[in-house]
Amino acid sequence: MCELVPCPLRTPNAGTASPPDYIAWQLARSRRMLGRVPDLVFAHNPEHDCANGEITDRLFNAFLALEEVCSQQVISAYGVVTWRGFSSGLFDVPTLIELAAKAGRPNHHLRAIQLPVSLVHLAPVAQALDGHGPLADALAAGLEVFASAPLHGGEIPGMVPPELSELISPGKTPAEAALAVVASAPGVKRVLLSTGNPEHWRQTAEAVGQPSLSPDVLRRVVDVLGT
């Protein structure tokens, strides 16, 4: 199964500007908020407000800056958070690895990706079951996968009918069944959840900690819901 991690604050943003001084400013800001420098820093939604043809340069410049702070042992590693970068085809995991290797040769420090995975964002799961897409590519490359928005902002439990919940995980609530799909997706190691309710946290941790659903169950879910 996968590890559940809290997501209490926004990670540093490589955004529209990615020079070393911008990265340093964001790291200092994170250090003040966390009380320490984060071990893993994410470039947040690099596709945002990015004109066609600019994404490669933007990612490479961000990776150059992040590799520099890694070489200074300010942070240990970095990753890329995206909402639509993979789904829109703007970039894929092999492209990220190629750019990281170019920026940090001989040994780059790209270690993780984060993307939405849920019953609403089910395409990455369907792709992974067929051996391709960002989850499968990350697994093959040894990158950690953080699954974001597993309940789609809390909307999914109200969207899951009892029949679907029983198909996924008999006897479980809609929220627990939805989380089981995310936690069982090939390659997913961490599920990000934001909640201020201790009981919700306990229930989520329990749901994520259950044995993984079989590929056959995941395929049935994909067949029922499509992508």
Coordinates of C-alpha atoms in Angstrom, one line a residue:
M1 CA 0.0 0.0 0.0
C2 CA 1.1 3.6 0.1
E3 CA 2.1 6.1 2.7
L4 CA -0.4 8.8 3.7
V5 CA 1.2 12.3 4.1
P6 CA -0.4 15.6 5.2
C7 CA -0.3 18.5 2.8
P8 CA -0.5 21.5 5.1
L9 CA 1.0 24.2 2.9
R10 CA 1.8 25.1 -0.7
T11 CA 5.3 24.0 -1.8
P12 CA 7.7 26.4 -3.5
N13 CA 6.7 27.6 -6.9
A14 CA 9.1 27.7 -9.8
G15 CA 6.3 29.4 -11.7
T16 CA 6.8 32.0 -14.4
A17 CA 10.2 32.9 -13.0
S18 CA 12.8 30.4 -12.2
P19 CA 16.2 32.1 -11.7
P20 CA 18.3 31.1 -8.7
D21 CA 17.4 34.1 -6.7
Y22 CA 13.7 33.3 -7.0
I23 CA 14.3 29.7 -5.9
A24 CA 16.4 31.0 -3.0
W25 CA 13.6 33.4 -2.0
Q26 CA 11.0 30.5 -2.0
L27 CA 13.3 28.3 0.0
A28 CA 13.8 31.0 2.6
R29 CA 10.0 31.5 2.8
S30 CA 9.4 27.8 3.2
R31 CA 12.1 27.6 5.9
R32 CA 10.3 30.4 7.9
M33 CA 7.0 28.6 7.6
L34 CA 8.2 25.1 8.4
G35 CA 11.0 26.0 10.8
R36 CA 13.4 24.0 8.5
V37 CA 14.4 23.7 4.9
P38 CA 12.1 21.0 3.3
D39 CA 13.9 17.8 2.1
L40 CA 11.9 17.8 -1.1
V41 CA 11.0 20.9 -3.0
F42 CA 8.4 20.9 -5.8
A43 CA 8.2 23.1 -8.8
H44 CA 4.5 24.0 -8.7
N45 CA 2.4 23.9 -11.8
P46 CA 5.1 24.9 -14.3
E47 CA 2.5 24.8 -17.1
H48 CA 0.5 27.7 -15.6
D49 CA 0.4 30.7 -17.9
C50 CA 3.0 29.1 -20.1
A51 CA 2.9 30.0 -23.8
N52 CA 3.2 27.2 -26.4
G53 CA 6.8 26.1 -26.8
E54 CA 8.0 27.7 -23.6
I55 CA 7.5 24.8 -21.2
T56 CA 10.8 23.0 -21.9
D57 CA 12.9 26.1 -21.3
R58 CA 10.9 26.9 -18.1
L59 CA 11.4 23.4 -16.7
F60 CA 15.1 23.4 -17.6
N61 CA 15.8 26.7 -16.0
A62 CA 13.9 25.6 -12.9
F63 CA 15.9 22.4 -12.7
L64 CA 19.2 24.2 -13.2
A65 CA 18.4 26.4 -10.1
L66 CA 17.2 23.4 -8.1
E67 CA 20.2 21.3 -9.0
E68 CA 22.4 24.2 -7.8
V69 CA 20.8 24.3 -4.3
C70 CA 21.0 20.5 -4.2
S71 CA 24.7 20.7 -4.9
Q72 CA 25.0 23.2 -2.0
Q73 CA 23.2 20.6 0.2
V74 CA 20.4 23.2 0.9
I75 CA 17.8 20.6 -0.1
S76 CA 18.1 16.9 -0.8
A77 CA 15.9 16.6 -3.9
Y78 CA 13.1 18.2 -5.9
G79 CA 10.0 17.2 -7.9
V80 CA 7.3 18.6 -10.2
V81 CA 3.7 19.2 -9.2
T82 CA 1.3 19.5 -12.0
W83 CA -2.5 19.6 -12.5
R84 CA -2.7 19.3 -16.2
G85 CA 0.9 19.0 -17.5
F86 CA 0.7 15.2 -18.1
S87 CA -2.9 15.1 -19.1
S88 CA -2.5 17.9 -21.7
G89 CA 0.6 16.3 -23.2
L90 CA 2.7 19.4 -22.4
F91 CA 5.3 17.1 -20.9
D92 CA 5.8 13.6 -19.7
V93 CA 8.0 11.8 -17.1
P94 CA 10.8 10.8 -19.7
T95 CA 11.0 14.5 -20.7
L96 CA 11.3 15.6 -17.0
I97 CA 14.1 13.0 -16.5
E98 CA 15.9 14.1 -19.6
L99 CA 15.8 17.8 -18.6
A100 CA 16.9 16.9 -15.0
A101 CA 19.8 14.8 -16.4
K102 CA 20.8 17.7 -18.6
A103 CA 20.7 20.2 -15.7
G104 CA 22.3 18.1 -13.1
R105 CA 24.7 15.7 -14.8
P106 CA 26.1 13.3 -14.0
N107 CA 23.6 12.6 -11.2
H108 CA 20.4 14.6 -11.1
H109 CA 18.2 15.1 -8.0
L110 CA 14.7 14.8 -9.5
R111 CA 12.9 12.4 -7.2
A112 CA 9.2 12.9 -7.4
I113 CA 6.1 13.9 -9.3
Q114 CA 2.7 15.0 -8.0
L115 CA -0.5 14.9 -10.0
P116 CA -4.3 14.5 -9.4
V117 CA -5.4 10.9 -9.1
S118 CA -9.1 10.1 -8.2
L119 CA -12.3 8.7 -9.5
V120 CA -12.6 12.0 -11.4
H121 CA -9.0 11.9 -12.6
L122 CA -8.9 8.2 -13.5
A123 CA -6.9 8.3 -16.7
P124 CA -3.5 7.9 -15.0
V125 CA -4.8 4.7 -13.3
A126 CA -6.1 3.3 -16.6
Q127 CA -2.8 4.1 -18.4
A128 CA -0.8 2.6 -15.6
L129 CA -2.8 -0.7 -15.8
D130 CA -1.7 -0.8 -19.5
G131 CA 1.9 -0.1 -18.6
H132 CA 2.2 3.5 -19.8
G133 CA 1.5 7.1 -18.6
P134 CA 3.0 9.1 -15.8
L135 CA 2.4 6.6 -13.0
A136 CA 4.0 3.7 -14.9
D137 CA 6.8 5.9 -16.2
A138 CA 7.5 7.2 -12.7
L139 CA 7.5 3.7 -11.3
A140 CA 10.0 2.5 -13.9
A141 CA 12.2 5.5 -13.3
G142 CA 12.2 5.1 -9.5
L143 CA 10.4 8.4 -8.9
E144 CA 8.0 8.8 -5.9
V145 CA 4.4 9.6 -6.9
F146 CA 2.3 11.9 -4.7
A147 CA -1.4 11.6 -5.6
S148 CA -3.2 14.9 -5.0
A149 CA -7.0 15.7 -4.8
P150 CA -7.9 12.0 -4.1
L151 CA -11.5 13.1 -3.1
H152 CA -11.6 16.0 -5.6
G153 CA -12.1 18.7 -3.0
G154 CA -14.5 16.6 -1.0
E155 CA -16.9 16.2 -3.9
I156 CA -16.4 12.5 -4.7
P157 CA -18.1 10.9 -1.7
G158 CA -21.4 12.5 -2.8
M159 CA -20.9 11.3 -6.3
V160 CA -20.3 7.6 -5.6
P161 CA -23.4 5.5 -5.7
P162 CA -23.7 2.5 -3.3
E163 CA -23.3 0.0 -6.3
L164 CA -19.9 1.5 -7.2
S165 CA -18.7 1.6 -3.6
E166 CA -19.6 -2.1 -3.3
L167 CA -17.9 -2.9 -6.5
I168 CA -14.7 -1.3 -5.3
S169 CA -14.6 -2.3 -1.7
P170 CA -17.6 -4.1 -0.2
G171 CA -18.8 -2.7 3.2
K172 CA -16.8 0.5 2.9
T173 CA -18.1 4.1 2.7
P174 CA -17.9 5.9 -0.6
A175 CA -15.0 8.0 0.6
E176 CA -13.1 4.9 1.7
A177 CA -13.8 3.1 -1.6
A178 CA -12.6 6.2 -3.5
L179 CA -9.4 6.4 -1.5
A180 CA -8.8 2.7 -2.0
V181 CA -8.7 3.2 -5.7
V182 CA -6.1 6.0 -5.4
A183 CA -3.9 4.2 -2.9
S184 CA -4.0 1.0 -5.1
A185 CA -3.0 2.8 -8.3
P186 CA 0.3 1.4 -9.7
G187 CA 3.2 3.6 -8.7
V188 CA 1.4 5.7 -6.1
K189 CA 3.3 5.8 -2.9
R190 CA 1.9 8.9 -1.1
V191 CA -1.7 10.3 -0.9
L192 CA -2.1 13.9 -0.1
L193 CA -5.1 14.9 2.1
S194 CA -6.1 18.2 3.5
T195 CA -8.5 18.1 6.5
G196 CA -8.9 19.7 9.8
N197 CA -11.1 16.9 11.2
P198 CA -9.2 14.3 13.2
E199 CA -11.9 11.7 12.6
H200 CA -11.6 12.2 8.8
W201 CA -7.9 11.8 9.1
R202 CA -8.2 8.6 11.1
Q203 CA -10.7 7.2 8.6
T204 CA -8.5 8.1 5.7
A205 CA -5.4 6.7 7.2
E206 CA -7.3 3.4 7.8
A207 CA -8.6 3.3 4.3
V208 CA -5.2 4.0 2.7
G209 CA -3.6 1.4 5.0
Q210 CA -5.7 -1.5 3.7
P211 CA -4.3 -4.1 1.3
S212 CA -4.2 -2.9 -2.3
L213 CA -7.1 -3.5 -4.6
S214 CA -6.3 -6.0 -7.4
P215 CA -5.7 -4.9 -10.9
D216 CA -8.9 -6.7 -11.9
V217 CA -10.9 -4.5 -9.5
L218 CA -9.2 -1.4 -10.8
R219 CA -9.9 -2.4 -14.4
R220 CA -13.6 -2.9 -13.6
V221 CA -13.7 0.6 -12.0
V222 CA -12.1 2.0 -15.2
D223 CA -14.6 0.1 -17.4
V224 CA -17.6 1.4 -15.4
L225 CA -16.4 5.0 -15.1
G226 CA -14.3 5.4 -18.2
T227 CA -11.5 8.0 -18.3

